Coordinates of C-alpha atoms in Angstrom, one line a residue:
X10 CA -54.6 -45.8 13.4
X11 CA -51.4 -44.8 15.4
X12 CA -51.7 -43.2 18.6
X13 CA -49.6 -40.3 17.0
X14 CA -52.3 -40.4 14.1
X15 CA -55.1 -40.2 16.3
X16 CA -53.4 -36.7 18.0
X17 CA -53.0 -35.4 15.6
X18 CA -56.5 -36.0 13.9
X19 CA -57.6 -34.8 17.3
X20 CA -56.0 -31.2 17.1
X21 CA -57.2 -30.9 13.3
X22 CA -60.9 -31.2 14.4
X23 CA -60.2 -28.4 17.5
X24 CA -58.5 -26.0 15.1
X25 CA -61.5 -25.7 13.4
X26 CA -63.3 -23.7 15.6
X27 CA -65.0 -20.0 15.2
X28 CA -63.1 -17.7 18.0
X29 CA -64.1 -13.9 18.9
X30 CA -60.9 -12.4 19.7
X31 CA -57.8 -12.8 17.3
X32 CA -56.1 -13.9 20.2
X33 CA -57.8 -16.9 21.1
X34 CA -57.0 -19.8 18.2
X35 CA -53.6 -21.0 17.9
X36 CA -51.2 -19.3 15.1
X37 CA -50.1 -22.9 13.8
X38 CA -51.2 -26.0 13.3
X39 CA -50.0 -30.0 11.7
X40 CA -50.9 -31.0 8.7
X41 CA -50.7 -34.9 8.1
X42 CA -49.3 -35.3 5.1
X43 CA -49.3 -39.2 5.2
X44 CA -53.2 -39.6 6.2
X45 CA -53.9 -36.9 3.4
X46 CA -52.4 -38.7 0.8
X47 CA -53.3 -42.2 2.0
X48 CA -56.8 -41.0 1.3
X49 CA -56.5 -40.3 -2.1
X50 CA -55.1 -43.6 -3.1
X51 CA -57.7 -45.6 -0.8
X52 CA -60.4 -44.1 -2.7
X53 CA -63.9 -46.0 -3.0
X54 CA -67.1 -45.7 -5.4
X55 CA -70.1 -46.0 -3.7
X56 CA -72.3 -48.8 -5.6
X57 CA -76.3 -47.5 -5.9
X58 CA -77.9 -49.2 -2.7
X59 CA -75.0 -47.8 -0.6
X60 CA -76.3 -44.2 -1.2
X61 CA -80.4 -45.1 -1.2
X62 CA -81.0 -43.0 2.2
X63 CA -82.9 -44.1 5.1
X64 CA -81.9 -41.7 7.6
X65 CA -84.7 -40.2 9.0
X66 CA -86.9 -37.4 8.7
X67 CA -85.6 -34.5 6.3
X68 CA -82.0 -36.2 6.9
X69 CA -79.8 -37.2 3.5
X70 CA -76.9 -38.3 2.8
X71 CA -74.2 -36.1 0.9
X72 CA -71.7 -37.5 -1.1
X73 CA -69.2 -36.1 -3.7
X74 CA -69.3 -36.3 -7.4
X75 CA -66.0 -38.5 -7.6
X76 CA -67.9 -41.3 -5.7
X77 CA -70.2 -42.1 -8.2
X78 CA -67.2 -43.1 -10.7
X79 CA -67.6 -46.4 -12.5
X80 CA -65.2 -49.2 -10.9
X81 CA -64.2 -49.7 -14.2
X82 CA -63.0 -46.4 -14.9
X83 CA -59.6 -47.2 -13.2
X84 CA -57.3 -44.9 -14.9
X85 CA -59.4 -41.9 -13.3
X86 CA -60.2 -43.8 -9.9
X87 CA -57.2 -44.5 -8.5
X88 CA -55.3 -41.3 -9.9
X89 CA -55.8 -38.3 -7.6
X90 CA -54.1 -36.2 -10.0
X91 CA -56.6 -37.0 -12.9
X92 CA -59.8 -36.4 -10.4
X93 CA -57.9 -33.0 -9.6
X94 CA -57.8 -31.6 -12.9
X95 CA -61.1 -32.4 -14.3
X96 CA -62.4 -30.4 -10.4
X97 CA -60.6 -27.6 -11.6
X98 CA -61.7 -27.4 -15.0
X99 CA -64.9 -27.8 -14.0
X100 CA -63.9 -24.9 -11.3
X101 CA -63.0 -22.6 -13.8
X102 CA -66.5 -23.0 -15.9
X103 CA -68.7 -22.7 -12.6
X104 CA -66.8 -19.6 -11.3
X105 CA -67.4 -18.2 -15.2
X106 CA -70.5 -19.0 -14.4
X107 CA -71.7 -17.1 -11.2
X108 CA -69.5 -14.1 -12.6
X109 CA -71.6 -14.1 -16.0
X110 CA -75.1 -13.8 -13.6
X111 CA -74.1 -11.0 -12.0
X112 CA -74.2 -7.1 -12.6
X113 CA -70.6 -5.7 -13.9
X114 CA -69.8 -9.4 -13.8
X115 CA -68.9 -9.5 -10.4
X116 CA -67.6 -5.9 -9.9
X117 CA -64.5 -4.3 -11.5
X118 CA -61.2 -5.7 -10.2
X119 CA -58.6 -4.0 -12.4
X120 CA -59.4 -2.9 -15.6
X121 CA -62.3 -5.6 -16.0
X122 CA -66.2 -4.4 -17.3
X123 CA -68.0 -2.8 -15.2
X124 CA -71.6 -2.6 -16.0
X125 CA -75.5 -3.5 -15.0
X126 CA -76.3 -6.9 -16.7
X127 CA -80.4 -8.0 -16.7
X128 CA -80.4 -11.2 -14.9
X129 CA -83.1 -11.8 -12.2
X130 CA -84.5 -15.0 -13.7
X131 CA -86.3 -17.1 -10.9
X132 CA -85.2 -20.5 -13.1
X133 CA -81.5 -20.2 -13.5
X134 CA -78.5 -22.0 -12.2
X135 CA -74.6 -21.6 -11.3
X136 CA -74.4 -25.1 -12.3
X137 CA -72.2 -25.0 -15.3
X138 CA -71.3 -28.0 -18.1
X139 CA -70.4 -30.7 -15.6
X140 CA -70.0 -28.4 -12.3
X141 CA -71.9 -29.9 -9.8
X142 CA -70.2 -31.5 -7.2
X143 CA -72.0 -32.6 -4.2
X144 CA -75.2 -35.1 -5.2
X145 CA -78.0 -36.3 -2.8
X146 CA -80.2 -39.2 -3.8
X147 CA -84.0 -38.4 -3.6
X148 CA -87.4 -40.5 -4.6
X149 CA -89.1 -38.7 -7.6
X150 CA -92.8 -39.5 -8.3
X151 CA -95.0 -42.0 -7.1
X152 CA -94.0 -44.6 -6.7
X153 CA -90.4 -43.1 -5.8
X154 CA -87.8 -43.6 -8.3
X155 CA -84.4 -43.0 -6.8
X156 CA -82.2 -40.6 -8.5
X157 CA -79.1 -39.0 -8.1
X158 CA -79.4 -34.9 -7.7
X159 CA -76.6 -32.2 -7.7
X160 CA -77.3 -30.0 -4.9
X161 CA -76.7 -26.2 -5.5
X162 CA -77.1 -23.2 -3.2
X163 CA -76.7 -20.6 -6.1
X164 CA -79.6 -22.3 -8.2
X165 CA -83.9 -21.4 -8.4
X166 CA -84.6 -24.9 -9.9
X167 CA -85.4 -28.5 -9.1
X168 CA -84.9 -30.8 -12.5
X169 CA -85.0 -33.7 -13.6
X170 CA -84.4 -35.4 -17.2
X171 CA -87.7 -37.0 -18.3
X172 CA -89.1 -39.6 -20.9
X173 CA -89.1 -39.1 -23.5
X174 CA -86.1 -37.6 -23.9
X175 CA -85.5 -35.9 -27.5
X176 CA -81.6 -35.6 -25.9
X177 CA -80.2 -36.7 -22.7
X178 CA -76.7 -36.9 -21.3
X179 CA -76.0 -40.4 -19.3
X180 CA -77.4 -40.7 -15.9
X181 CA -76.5 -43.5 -12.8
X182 CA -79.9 -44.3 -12.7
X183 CA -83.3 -45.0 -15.4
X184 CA -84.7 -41.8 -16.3
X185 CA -87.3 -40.9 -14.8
X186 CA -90.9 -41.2 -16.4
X187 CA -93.7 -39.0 -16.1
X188 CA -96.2 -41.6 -17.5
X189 CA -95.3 -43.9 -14.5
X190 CA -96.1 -41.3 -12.0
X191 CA -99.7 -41.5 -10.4
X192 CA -98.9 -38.0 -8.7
X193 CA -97.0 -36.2 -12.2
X194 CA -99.1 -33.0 -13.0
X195 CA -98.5 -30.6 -15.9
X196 CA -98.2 -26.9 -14.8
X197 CA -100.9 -25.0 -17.3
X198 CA -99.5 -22.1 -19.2
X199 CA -101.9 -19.1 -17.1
X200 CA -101.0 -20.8 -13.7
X201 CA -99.3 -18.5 -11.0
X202 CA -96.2 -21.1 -10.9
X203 CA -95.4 -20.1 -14.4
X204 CA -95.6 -16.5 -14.3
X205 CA -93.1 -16.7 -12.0
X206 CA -90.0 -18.0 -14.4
X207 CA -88.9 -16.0 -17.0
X208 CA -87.9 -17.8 -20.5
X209 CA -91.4 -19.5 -20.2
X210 CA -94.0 -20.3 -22.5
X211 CA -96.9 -23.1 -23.8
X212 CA -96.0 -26.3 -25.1
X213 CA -98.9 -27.6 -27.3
X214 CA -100.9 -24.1 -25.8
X215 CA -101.8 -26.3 -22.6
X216 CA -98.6 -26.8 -20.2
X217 CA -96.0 -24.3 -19.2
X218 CA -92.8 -24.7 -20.6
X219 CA -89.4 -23.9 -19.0
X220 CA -85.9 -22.9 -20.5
X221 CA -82.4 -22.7 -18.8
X222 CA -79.7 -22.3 -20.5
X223 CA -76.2 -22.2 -19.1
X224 CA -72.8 -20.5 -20.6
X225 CA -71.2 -22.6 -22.1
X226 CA -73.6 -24.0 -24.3
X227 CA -75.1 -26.8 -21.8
X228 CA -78.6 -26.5 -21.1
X229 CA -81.9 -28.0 -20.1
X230 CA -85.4 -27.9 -21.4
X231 CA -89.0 -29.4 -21.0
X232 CA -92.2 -28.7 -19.3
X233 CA -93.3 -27.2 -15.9
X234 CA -94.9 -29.7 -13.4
X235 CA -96.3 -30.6 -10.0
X236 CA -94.5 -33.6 -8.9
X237 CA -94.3 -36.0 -5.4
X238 CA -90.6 -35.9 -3.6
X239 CA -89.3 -38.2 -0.8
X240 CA -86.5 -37.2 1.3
X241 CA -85.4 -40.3 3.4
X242 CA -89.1 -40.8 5.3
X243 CA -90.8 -37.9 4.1
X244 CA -92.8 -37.2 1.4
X245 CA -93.7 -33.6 -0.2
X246 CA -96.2 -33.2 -2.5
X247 CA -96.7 -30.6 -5.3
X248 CA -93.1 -29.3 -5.7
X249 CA -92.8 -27.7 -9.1
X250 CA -90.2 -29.3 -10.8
X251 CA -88.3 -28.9 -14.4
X252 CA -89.2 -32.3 -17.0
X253 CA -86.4 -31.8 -19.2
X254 CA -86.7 -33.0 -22.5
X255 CA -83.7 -31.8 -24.3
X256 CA -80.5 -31.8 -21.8
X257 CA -77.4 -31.3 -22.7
X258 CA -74.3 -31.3 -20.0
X259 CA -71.5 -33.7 -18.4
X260 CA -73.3 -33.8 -15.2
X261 CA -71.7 -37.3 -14.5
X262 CA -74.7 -39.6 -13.3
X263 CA -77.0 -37.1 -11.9
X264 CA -80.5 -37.2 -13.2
X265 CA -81.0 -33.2 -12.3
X266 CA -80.3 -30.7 -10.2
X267 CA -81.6 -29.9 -6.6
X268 CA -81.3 -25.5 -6.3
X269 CA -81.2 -24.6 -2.7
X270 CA -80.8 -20.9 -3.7
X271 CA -82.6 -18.0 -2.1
X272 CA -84.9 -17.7 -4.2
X273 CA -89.2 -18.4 -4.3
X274 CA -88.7 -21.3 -7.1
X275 CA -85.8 -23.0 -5.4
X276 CA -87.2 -26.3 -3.1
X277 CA -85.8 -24.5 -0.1
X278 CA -88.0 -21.5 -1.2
X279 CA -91.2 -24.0 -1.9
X280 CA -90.9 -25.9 1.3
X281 CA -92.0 -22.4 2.8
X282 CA -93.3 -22.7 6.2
X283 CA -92.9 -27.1 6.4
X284 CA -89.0 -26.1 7.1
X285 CA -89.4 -22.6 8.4
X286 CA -86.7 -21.6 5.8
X287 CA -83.6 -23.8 7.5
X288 CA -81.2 -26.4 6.2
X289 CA -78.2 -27.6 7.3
X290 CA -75.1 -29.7 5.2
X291 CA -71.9 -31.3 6.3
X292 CA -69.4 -32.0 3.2
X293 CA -67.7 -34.7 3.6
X294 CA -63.5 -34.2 3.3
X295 CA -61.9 -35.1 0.3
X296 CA -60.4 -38.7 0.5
X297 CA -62.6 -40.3 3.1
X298 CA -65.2 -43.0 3.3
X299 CA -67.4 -40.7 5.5
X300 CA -70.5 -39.7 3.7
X301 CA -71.8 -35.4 4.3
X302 CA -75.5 -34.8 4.9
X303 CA -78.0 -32.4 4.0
X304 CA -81.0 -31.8 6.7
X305 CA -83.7 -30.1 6.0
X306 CA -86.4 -27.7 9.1
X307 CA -85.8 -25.5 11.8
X308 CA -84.7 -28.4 14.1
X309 CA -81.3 -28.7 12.5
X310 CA -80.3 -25.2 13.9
X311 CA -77.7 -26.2 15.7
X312 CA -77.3 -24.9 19.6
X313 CA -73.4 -23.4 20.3
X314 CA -73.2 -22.5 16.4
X315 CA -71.9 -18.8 15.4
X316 CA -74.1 -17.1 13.6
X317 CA -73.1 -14.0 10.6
X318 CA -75.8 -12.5 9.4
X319 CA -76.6 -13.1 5.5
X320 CA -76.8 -10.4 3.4
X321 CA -79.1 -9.7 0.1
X322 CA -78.5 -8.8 -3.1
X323 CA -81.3 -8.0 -4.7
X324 CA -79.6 -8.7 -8.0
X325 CA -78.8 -12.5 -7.4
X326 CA -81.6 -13.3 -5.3
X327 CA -80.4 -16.8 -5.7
X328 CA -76.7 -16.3 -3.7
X329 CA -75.9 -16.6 0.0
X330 CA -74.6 -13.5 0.8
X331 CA -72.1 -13.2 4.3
X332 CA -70.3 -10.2 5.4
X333 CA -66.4 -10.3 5.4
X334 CA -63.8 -8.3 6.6
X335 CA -60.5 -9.8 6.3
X336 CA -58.2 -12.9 6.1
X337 CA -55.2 -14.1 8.9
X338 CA -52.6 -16.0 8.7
X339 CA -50.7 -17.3 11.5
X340 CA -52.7 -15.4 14.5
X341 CA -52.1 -12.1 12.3
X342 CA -54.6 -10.4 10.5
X343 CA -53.3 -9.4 7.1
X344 CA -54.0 -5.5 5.9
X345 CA -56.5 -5.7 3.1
X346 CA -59.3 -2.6 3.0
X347 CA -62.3 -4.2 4.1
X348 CA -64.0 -2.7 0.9
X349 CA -62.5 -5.2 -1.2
X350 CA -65.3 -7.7 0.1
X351 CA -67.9 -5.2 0.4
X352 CA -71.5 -5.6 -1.3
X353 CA -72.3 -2.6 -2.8
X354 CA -76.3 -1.1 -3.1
X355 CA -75.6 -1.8 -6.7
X356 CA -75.0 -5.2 -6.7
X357 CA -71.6 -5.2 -6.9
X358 CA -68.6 -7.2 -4.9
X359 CA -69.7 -9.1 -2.0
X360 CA -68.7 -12.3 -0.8
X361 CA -70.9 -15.3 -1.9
X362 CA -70.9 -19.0 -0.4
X363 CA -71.2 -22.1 -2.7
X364 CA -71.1 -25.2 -2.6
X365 CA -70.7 -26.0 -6.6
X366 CA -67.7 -23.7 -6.3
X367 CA -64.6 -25.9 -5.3
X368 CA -61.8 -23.3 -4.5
X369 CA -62.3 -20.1 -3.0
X370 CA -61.8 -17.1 -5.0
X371 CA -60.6 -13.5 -3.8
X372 CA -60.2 -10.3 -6.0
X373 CA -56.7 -9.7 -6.9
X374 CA -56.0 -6.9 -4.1
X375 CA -57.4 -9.6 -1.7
X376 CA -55.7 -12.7 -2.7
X377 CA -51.5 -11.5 -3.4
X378 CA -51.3 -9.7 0.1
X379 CA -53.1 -13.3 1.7
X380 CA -50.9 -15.3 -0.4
X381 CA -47.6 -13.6 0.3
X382 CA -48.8 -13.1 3.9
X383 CA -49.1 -17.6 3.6
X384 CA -45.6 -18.0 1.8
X385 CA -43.6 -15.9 4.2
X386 CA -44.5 -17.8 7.5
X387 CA -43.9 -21.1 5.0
X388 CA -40.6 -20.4 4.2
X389 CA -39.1 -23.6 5.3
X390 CA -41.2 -25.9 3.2
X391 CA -39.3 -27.1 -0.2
X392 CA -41.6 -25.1 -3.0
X393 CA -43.1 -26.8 -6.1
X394 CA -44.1 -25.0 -9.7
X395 CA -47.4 -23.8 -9.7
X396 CA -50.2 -26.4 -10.9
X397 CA -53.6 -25.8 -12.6
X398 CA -55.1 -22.8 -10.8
X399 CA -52.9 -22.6 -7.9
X400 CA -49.4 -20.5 -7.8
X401 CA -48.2 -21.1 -4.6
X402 CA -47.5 -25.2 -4.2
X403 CA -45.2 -27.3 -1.8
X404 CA -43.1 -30.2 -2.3
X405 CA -43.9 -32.1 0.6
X406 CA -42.8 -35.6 -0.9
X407 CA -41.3 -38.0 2.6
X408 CA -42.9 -35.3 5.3
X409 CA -44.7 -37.2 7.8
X410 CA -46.5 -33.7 8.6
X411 CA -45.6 -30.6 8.8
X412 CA -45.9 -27.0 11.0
X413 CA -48.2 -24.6 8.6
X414 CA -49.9 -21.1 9.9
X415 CA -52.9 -21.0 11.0
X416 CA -55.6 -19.7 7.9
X417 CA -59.1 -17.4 9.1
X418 CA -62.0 -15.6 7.5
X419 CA -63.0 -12.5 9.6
X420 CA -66.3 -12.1 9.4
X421 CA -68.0 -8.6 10.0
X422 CA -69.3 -7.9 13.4
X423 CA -66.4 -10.0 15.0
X424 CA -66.7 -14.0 14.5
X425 CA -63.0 -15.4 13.4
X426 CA -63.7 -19.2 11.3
X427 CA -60.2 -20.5 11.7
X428 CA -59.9 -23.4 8.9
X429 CA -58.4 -26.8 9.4
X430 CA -55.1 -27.1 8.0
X431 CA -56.7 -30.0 5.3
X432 CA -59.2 -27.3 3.9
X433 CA -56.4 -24.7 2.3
X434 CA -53.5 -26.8 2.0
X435 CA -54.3 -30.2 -0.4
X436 CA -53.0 -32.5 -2.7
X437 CA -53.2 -32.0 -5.6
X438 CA -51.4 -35.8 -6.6
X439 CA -50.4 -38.5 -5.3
X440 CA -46.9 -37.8 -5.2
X441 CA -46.3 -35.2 -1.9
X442 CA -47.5 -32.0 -4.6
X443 CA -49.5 -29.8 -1.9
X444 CA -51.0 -26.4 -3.0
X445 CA -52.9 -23.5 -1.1
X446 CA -56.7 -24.0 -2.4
X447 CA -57.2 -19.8 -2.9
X448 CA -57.2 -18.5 -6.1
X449 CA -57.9 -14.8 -7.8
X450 CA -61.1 -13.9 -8.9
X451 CA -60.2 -11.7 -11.8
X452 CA -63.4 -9.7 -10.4
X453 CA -64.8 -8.0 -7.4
X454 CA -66.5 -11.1 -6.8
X455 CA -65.1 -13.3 -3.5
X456 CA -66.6 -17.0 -3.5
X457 CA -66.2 -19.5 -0.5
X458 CA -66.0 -22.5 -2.0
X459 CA -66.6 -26.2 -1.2
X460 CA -62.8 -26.9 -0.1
X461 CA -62.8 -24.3 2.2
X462 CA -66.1 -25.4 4.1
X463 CA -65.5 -29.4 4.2
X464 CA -65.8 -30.9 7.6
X465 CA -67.4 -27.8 9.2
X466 CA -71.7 -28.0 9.8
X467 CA -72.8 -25.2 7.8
X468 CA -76.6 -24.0 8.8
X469 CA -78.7 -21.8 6.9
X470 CA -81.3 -19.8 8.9
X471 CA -83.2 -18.2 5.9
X472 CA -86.3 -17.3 7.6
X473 CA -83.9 -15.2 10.2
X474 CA -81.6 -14.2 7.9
X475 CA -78.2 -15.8 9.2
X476 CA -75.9 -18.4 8.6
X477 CA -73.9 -20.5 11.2
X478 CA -70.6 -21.8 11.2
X479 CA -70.4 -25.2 13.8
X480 CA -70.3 -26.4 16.9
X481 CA -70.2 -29.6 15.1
X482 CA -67.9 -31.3 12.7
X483 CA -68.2 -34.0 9.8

C-alpha cells in the first residue's frame, strides 16, 4: 500500500469518531475511490475451515453473506454490481418486513395507515425471504456440528433446519440431526418454555411445536427443544432452540437463524445472567478480507465507548431502540423537527438499529432535507442516474479520491457519531457508480442499518439499558 494510501486510510479510521460539541469533528473528509473499488473486484469466498472459530471464550467470527458464495458462481462473485442488487432486493423485503411487525406499520408518514396491529409474538423474526446478511458459525449438539447461522438483532428465535426434513432450502453445511445428538431434548407441550411462544402447539400430543412464518411466504416450522451450543471454547447447555422441519426461504447456506433481539426467547435473552445481558459486534466493511466478530458477556464493554441510552417499545420487544435527534452534513446540523424520529407511548416512530437491514432508512420529511442538505455541499462531483433504491448517485469513474462532507447522527442527550466517508457513500459497481446509502422509509419508522454501522464496535449493554458507539474500530 502507498504511503498516500496508508494517509488516507489513516484519516478514514479518525473520522469515525463520536464527538460532543458540533464543533469538534472535521466538516469534510477523502473518500478513496481507487481502494473502494479495488475491493470489490479482489473479492474472496471463504472455504468452510476458514470460518470454524477458535477464538476464544464467547468470541466469533462475523462474516458477510457474500462470503459464503460458491467459487464457481463466477458471474455473481466477481461482479459487484450483481452482489449489489440482489442486497437491495433483499433490502427492500427485510425493511417490508420490520414495518409489517409494527403498530400503524411503522407510524404514518404521509398519507400511509395508521393503526394498532397485534404483534407481540416472543418467536418471530425480521429476517425476511433471503435477508440475513451477517452469519456466525456455531457447534449445534453434542458432538458439535458446525453450522452456518444468520445473526439478527430484531429476532426472538434460535433455529435450525433438522432431519428429517419434509422441506428444506440448501444449506453450506449437513443438516443437522437430532438423532445424533446425545444432549437433543424435546420441549413437552405443558412446559413453561412453550407457553411462552405464541403460534404453539403439540406435535403427536407430547412435544411443543413452534410456527414462524414470515411475509412473504418464507417460513419455518418444527418442534421446540433443549439443545447443547458452542461458541468458540464454550459450551451452553439447554438453550431452547427451533427444529425446523418444513423451511422454506433463500437464506443462502445458513442452516438457521441466531435472534439477538430484546426479547426472553432470543439466545441473548436465555443467556440471562452467564453474559449479564452484553454483546458486542464489529461488521466487517464491504470489500475486505477482514472478518467482524460477535462477543458475547459483560467483559466486552468496551472502556472510552459513548454510551445512548436504549429505548423500549413495548410493542417490538424484539428492536433496539436509540434516541435520535437529527442528521449533519458538513459540520452543519440540518433543520428537521426532532419529532420525526421520536418513539411515541403508542408504539409509533422511533429509530430502530439492525443489522439484517443494509441501508438506513429515514421518513420522507427526514430523508429530502438530509439529502438535499448532502447534494448541495457535492456540487462539484459529476452526477449519475439514480440506481436501485438510491436517487442521489455520483459518477466518480478516474477520481483517485475525492473531498465529500462530513455525514453525523445526533443522538439525544448530546453524542454526535460522525460516519466514515466509506459507510454513506459506496459503490454500487465496478465502474466509478457511487451512491449515498440513505433511503426513505415510506413510514415513520427510521432504521440504522448495516452499511451505516460497518467498521464501528457496536456494544449492547442490555442489562443497563444502553448502547455504545466505539473507541474501537474493525
Amino acid at each position: 500500500m502507498s504511503l498516500v494510501a496508508i494517509l488516507v486510510t489513516m484519516l478514514q479510521l479518525a473520522l469515525c469518531s463520536i464527538a460532543i460539541a458540533t464543533n469538534s469533528f472535521p466538516d469534510f473528509q477523502l473518500l478513496n475511490v481507487n481502494e473502494t473499488l479495488t475491493g470489490t473486484k479482489m473479492f474472496m469466498p471463504l472455504g468452510l475451515s476458514e470460518t470454524d472459530d477458535h477464538r476464544g471464550k464467547w468470541n466469533l467470527k462475523l462474516v458477510h453473506r457474500d462470503k459464503l458464495l460458491s467459487p464457481n458462481d463466477s458471474s455473481t462473485l466477481h461482479n459487484h454490481g450483481r452482489r449489489f442488487h440482489a442486497r437491495m432486493q433483499r433490502d427492500v423485503k427485510r425493511v417490508a418486513s420490520l414495518l409489517r411487525r409494527l403498530p400503524g406499520k411503522g407510524t404514518h408518514d404521509g398519507d400511509a395507515a395508521y393503526q394498532v396491529n397485534d404483534f407481540g409474538s416472543d418467536v418471530v423474526s425480521g429476517m425476511d425471504q433471503g435477508s440475513g446478511e451477517y452469519f456466525v458459525r456455531i457447534g449445534v449438539g453434542s458432538p458439535p456440528r458446525s453450522q452456518y447461522m444468520v445473526i439478527d438483532s430484531g429476532s426472538d428465535i434460535v433455529w435450525v433446519q433438522c432431519q428429517p426434513c419434509n422441506q428444506c432450502y440448501r444449506q453450506s453445511d449437513p443438516v443437522f440431526d437430532p438423532a445424533n445428538s446425545a444432549s437433543f431434548a424435546g420441549v413437552s407441550c405443558g412446559s413453561s418454555v412453550c407457553d411462552r411462544i405464541d403460534n404453539s402447539g403439540c406435535n403427536a400430543g407430547r412435544y411443543c411445536r413452534y410456527e414462524v412464518i414470515y411475509g412473504d411466504g418464507s417460513y419455518t416450522k418444527g418442534t421446540l427443544a433443549l439443545e447443547t451450543l458452542t461458541f468458540g471454547r464454550t459450551v451452553v447447555k439447554n438453550v431452547a432452540i427451533g427444529c425446523g422441519h418444513v423451511n422454506r426461504g433463500m437464506f443462502i447456506g445458513a442452516a438457521g437463524l441466531l435472534g439477538l433481539g430484546g426479547g426472553s426467547m432470543s439466545l441473548v435473552g436465555q443467556l440471562g445472567g452467564q453474559t449479564g445481558g452484553a454483546f458486542s459486534y464489529c461488521l466487517v466493511s464491504r470489500g475486505t478480507d477482514a472478518s467482524g466478530s460477535l462477543v458475547f458477556g459483560r467483559g466486552t464493554m468496551p472502556v472510552g465507548a459513548t454510551w445512548v441510552p436504549l429505548l423500549r417499545n413495548p410493542r417490538a420487544p424484539s428492536f433496539y431502540y436509540v434516541g435520535l435527534s437529527g442528521l449533519g452534513v458538513g459540520g452543519v446540523r440540518v433543520p428537521i423537527s426532532e419529532d420525526v424520529f421520536r418513539l411515541t407511548e403508542l408504539g409509533y416512530g422511533g429509530v430502530v438499529m439492525d443489522t439484517g437491514t443494509a441501508v438506513t432508512r429515514l421518513p420522507s420529511s427526514a430523508y429530502n432535507p438530509f439529502r438535499d442538505a448532502f447534494i448541495t455541499q457535492t456540487a462539484n462531483l459529476p452526477r449519475a442516474s439514480k440506481v436501485s433504491i438510491f436517487d442521489t448517485c455520483y459518477n466518480l469513474s478516474g477520481f483517485v479520491s475525492v473531498r465529500v462532507p462530513t455525514v453525523s447522527f445526533y443522538f439525544s442527550g448530546g453524542p454526535v457519531l460522525t460516519l466514515p466517508a466509506r459507510n454513506f457513500l459506496i459503490p454500487v459497481d465496478n465502474m466509478g457508480t457511487f451512491c449515498f446509502a440513505f433511503a426513505p422509509s415510506g413510514s415513520g419508522l427510521s432504521i440504522i442499518g448495516n452499511i451505516q454501522q460497518e467498521g464501528i464496535q457496536i456494544s449492547f449493554d442490555g442489562a443497563n439499558g444502553f448502547v455504545g458507539f466505539g473507541p474501537n474500530v474493525c
